Amino acid sequence: MTLRRALTADTALLGITFVWGTTFIIVQNVLDKLTPMTFNAWRFLIAALFLAIWKLLFKKNSEKSRQHLVRLIGSGTLLGFFLFIGYACQTIGLLYTSASNAAFITGLSVVLVPILSALLLRKMPPAAAIAGILFAVVGLFFLTTRGQLSLNRGDLIVLICAAAFALHIVFTAKVTDQYNSLSLTIVQLTVVALLSLVFGFSTEGLRIADFQTLLEPDVAGVILFMALFATAFAFLLQTLLQKETPATHVGIIYIMEPVFAAWTSVLFQHVHLGTAELAGCGFILIGMLLAEWPDGRKSLSH
């Protein structure tokens, strides 16, 4: 793995994070009309179907054997399970905690990724990356909580979400070299869609109003955009690019999502960022730059 390829991968992952952060506002508007599980079910289902059709039309069957296919389905199912748990616990946790707490605790996945990488992948992050993590967490604290954090019972649920997202990043790094990236992405997105449908039906029931809402042009447009660009292409790119960059870097880059969300709110909702939020953005940016410091990437070159 060369430094140039790793930096290119990190830049593309930052682009994914930009899409997630800048679409936060439009997703919020849709969630005023649809339940989160219904939204996620359709978002991931459409994404999985799009990639499956793409594979059938343009890609040859790349699976080597039935045993290989079984292992691919098993790995994709595990990744999809982690993704579903992350989204589900984040949604449930928001019923019992504040959005600021949820944003901060979800972002703590950036701390869990290097710990899990060391335990599961036997890969210790360089000193610059560890420093970057510390700066990013401090920045996230100020950006999302304005320097004040009051813990409650919902925070433990959101902490499970952070652990699930961290496990997804680490296990993606573990298995991405073993399988076709497109096939692996299709499986995991399908699993998220099916689990969201089952969980949503068991907790919310079948709501006719949701089907009527799905036909509204603004809702349908948002779901299609999120399915294609923020889900299908985003997770396919993550699966591809984690062959080129360490899992620790992915965690730090993804912490930029609340930064992009905050500045989108400034531009389109005229939200004012105070000193704490601006300082938080600065710390996160410093953390990301530290993680990209070349001296910390010597082990990537050969």
Tab-separated table of C-alpha atoms in Angstrom, residues 82-188:
chain	number	residue	atom	x	y	z
A	82	PHE	CA	-23.340	-4.353	12.601
A	83	LEU	CA	-24.725	-1.606	10.337
A	84	PHE	CA	-28.311	-2.381	11.336
A	85	ILE	CA	-27.488	-2.433	15.051
A	86	GLY	CA	-25.730	0.908	14.664
A	87	TYR	CA	-28.655	2.616	12.953
A	88	ALA	CA	-31.287	0.953	15.164
A	89	CYS	CA	-29.569	1.778	18.471
A	90	GLN	CA	-28.956	5.343	17.347
A	91	THR	CA	-32.668	5.718	16.555
A	92	ILE	CA	-33.849	4.096	19.809
A	93	GLY	CA	-31.298	5.997	21.872
A	94	LEU	CA	-32.608	9.299	20.557
A	95	LEU	CA	-35.897	8.533	22.318
A	96	TYR	CA	-34.114	8.779	25.663
A	97	THR	CA	-31.224	11.186	25.122
A	98	SER	CA	-30.509	14.473	23.400
A	99	ALA	CA	-29.332	14.795	19.809
A	100	SER	CA	-26.087	16.393	21.053
A	101	ASN	CA	-25.347	13.455	23.363
A	102	ALA	CA	-26.151	10.998	20.579
A	103	ALA	CA	-23.879	12.792	18.113
A	104	PHE	CA	-20.979	12.872	20.569
A	105	ILE	CA	-21.305	9.265	21.742
A	106	THR	CA	-21.767	7.946	18.187
A	107	GLY	CA	-18.558	9.755	17.269
A	108	LEU	CA	-16.731	7.873	20.015
A	109	SER	CA	-16.497	5.031	17.499
A	110	VAL	CA	-13.312	6.840	16.424
A	111	VAL	CA	-11.775	5.775	19.756
A	112	LEU	CA	-13.092	2.226	19.551
A	113	VAL	CA	-11.754	1.589	16.021
A	114	PRO	CA	-8.011	1.600	16.930
A	115	ILE	CA	-8.691	-0.431	20.072
A	116	LEU	CA	-10.620	-3.054	18.098
A	117	SER	CA	-8.047	-2.935	15.288
A	118	ALA	CA	-5.302	-3.746	17.792
A	119	LEU	CA	-7.327	-6.593	19.317
A	120	LEU	CA	-8.831	-8.114	16.165
A	121	LEU	CA	-6.432	-7.142	13.382
A	122	ARG	CA	-3.209	-6.961	15.420
A	123	LYS	CA	-2.588	-3.497	13.949
A	124	MET	CA	-1.467	-0.688	16.236
A	125	PRO	CA	-2.060	2.833	14.890
A	126	PRO	CA	0.971	5.162	14.645
A	127	ALA	CA	1.502	7.913	17.210
A	128	ALA	CA	0.248	10.631	14.836
A	129	ALA	CA	-3.043	8.772	14.364
A	130	ILE	CA	-3.488	8.400	18.132
A	131	ALA	CA	-2.877	12.145	18.557
A	132	GLY	CA	-5.380	12.770	15.768
A	133	ILE	CA	-7.975	10.665	17.577
A	134	LEU	CA	-7.540	12.668	20.789
A	135	PHE	CA	-7.911	15.987	18.963
A	136	ALA	CA	-10.955	14.682	17.059
A	137	VAL	CA	-12.726	13.508	20.226
A	138	VAL	CA	-12.096	16.832	21.996
A	139	GLY	CA	-13.381	18.649	18.916
A	140	LEU	CA	-16.458	16.450	18.711
A	141	PHE	CA	-17.173	17.130	22.387
A	142	PHE	CA	-17.191	20.903	21.890
A	143	LEU	CA	-19.004	20.786	18.546
A	144	THR	CA	-21.891	18.574	19.630
A	145	THR	CA	-22.286	19.425	23.328
A	146	ARG	CA	-20.884	22.999	23.524
A	147	GLY	CA	-18.634	21.757	26.307
A	148	GLN	CA	-21.478	20.451	28.468
A	149	LEU	CA	-22.469	16.788	28.734
A	150	SER	CA	-25.214	15.399	30.939
A	151	LEU	CA	-25.441	11.601	30.733
A	152	ASN	CA	-28.714	9.651	30.912
A	153	ARG	CA	-30.057	6.147	30.272
A	154	GLY	CA	-30.300	6.593	26.508
A	155	ASP	CA	-26.578	7.166	26.234
A	156	LEU	CA	-25.770	3.501	26.879
A	157	ILE	CA	-27.947	2.528	23.906
A	158	VAL	CA	-26.142	5.037	21.700
A	159	LEU	CA	-22.807	3.689	22.959
A	160	ILE	CA	-23.857	0.303	21.526
A	161	CYS	CA	-24.415	2.167	18.249
A	162	ALA	CA	-20.860	3.543	18.384
A	163	ALA	CA	-19.466	0.062	19.066
A	164	ALA	CA	-21.465	-1.380	16.161
A	165	PHE	CA	-20.210	1.255	13.703
A	166	ALA	CA	-16.648	0.702	14.919
A	167	LEU	CA	-16.993	-3.065	14.474
A	168	HIS	CA	-18.356	-2.502	10.969
A	169	ILE	CA	-15.289	-0.456	10.008
A	170	VAL	CA	-12.851	-2.954	11.547
A	171	PHE	CA	-14.475	-6.072	10.083
A	172	THR	CA	-14.739	-4.397	6.683
A	173	ALA	CA	-10.968	-3.940	6.843
A	174	LYS	CA	-10.619	-7.594	7.856
A	175	VAL	CA	-12.667	-9.145	5.015
A	176	THR	CA	-12.557	-6.649	2.156
A	177	ASP	CA	-9.463	-8.247	0.575
A	178	GLN	CA	-11.091	-11.676	0.523
A	179	TYR	CA	-14.172	-10.976	-1.595
A	180	ASN	CA	-15.514	-9.037	-4.543
A	181	SER	CA	-16.381	-5.582	-3.165
A	182	LEU	CA	-19.622	-5.254	-5.138
A	183	SER	CA	-20.931	-8.636	-3.988
A	184	LEU	CA	-19.963	-7.967	-0.376
A	185	THR	CA	-21.727	-4.586	-0.445
A	186	ILE	CA	-24.917	-6.058	-1.949
A	187	VAL	CA	-25.136	-8.669	0.801
A	188	GLN	CA	-24.630	-6.253	3.686
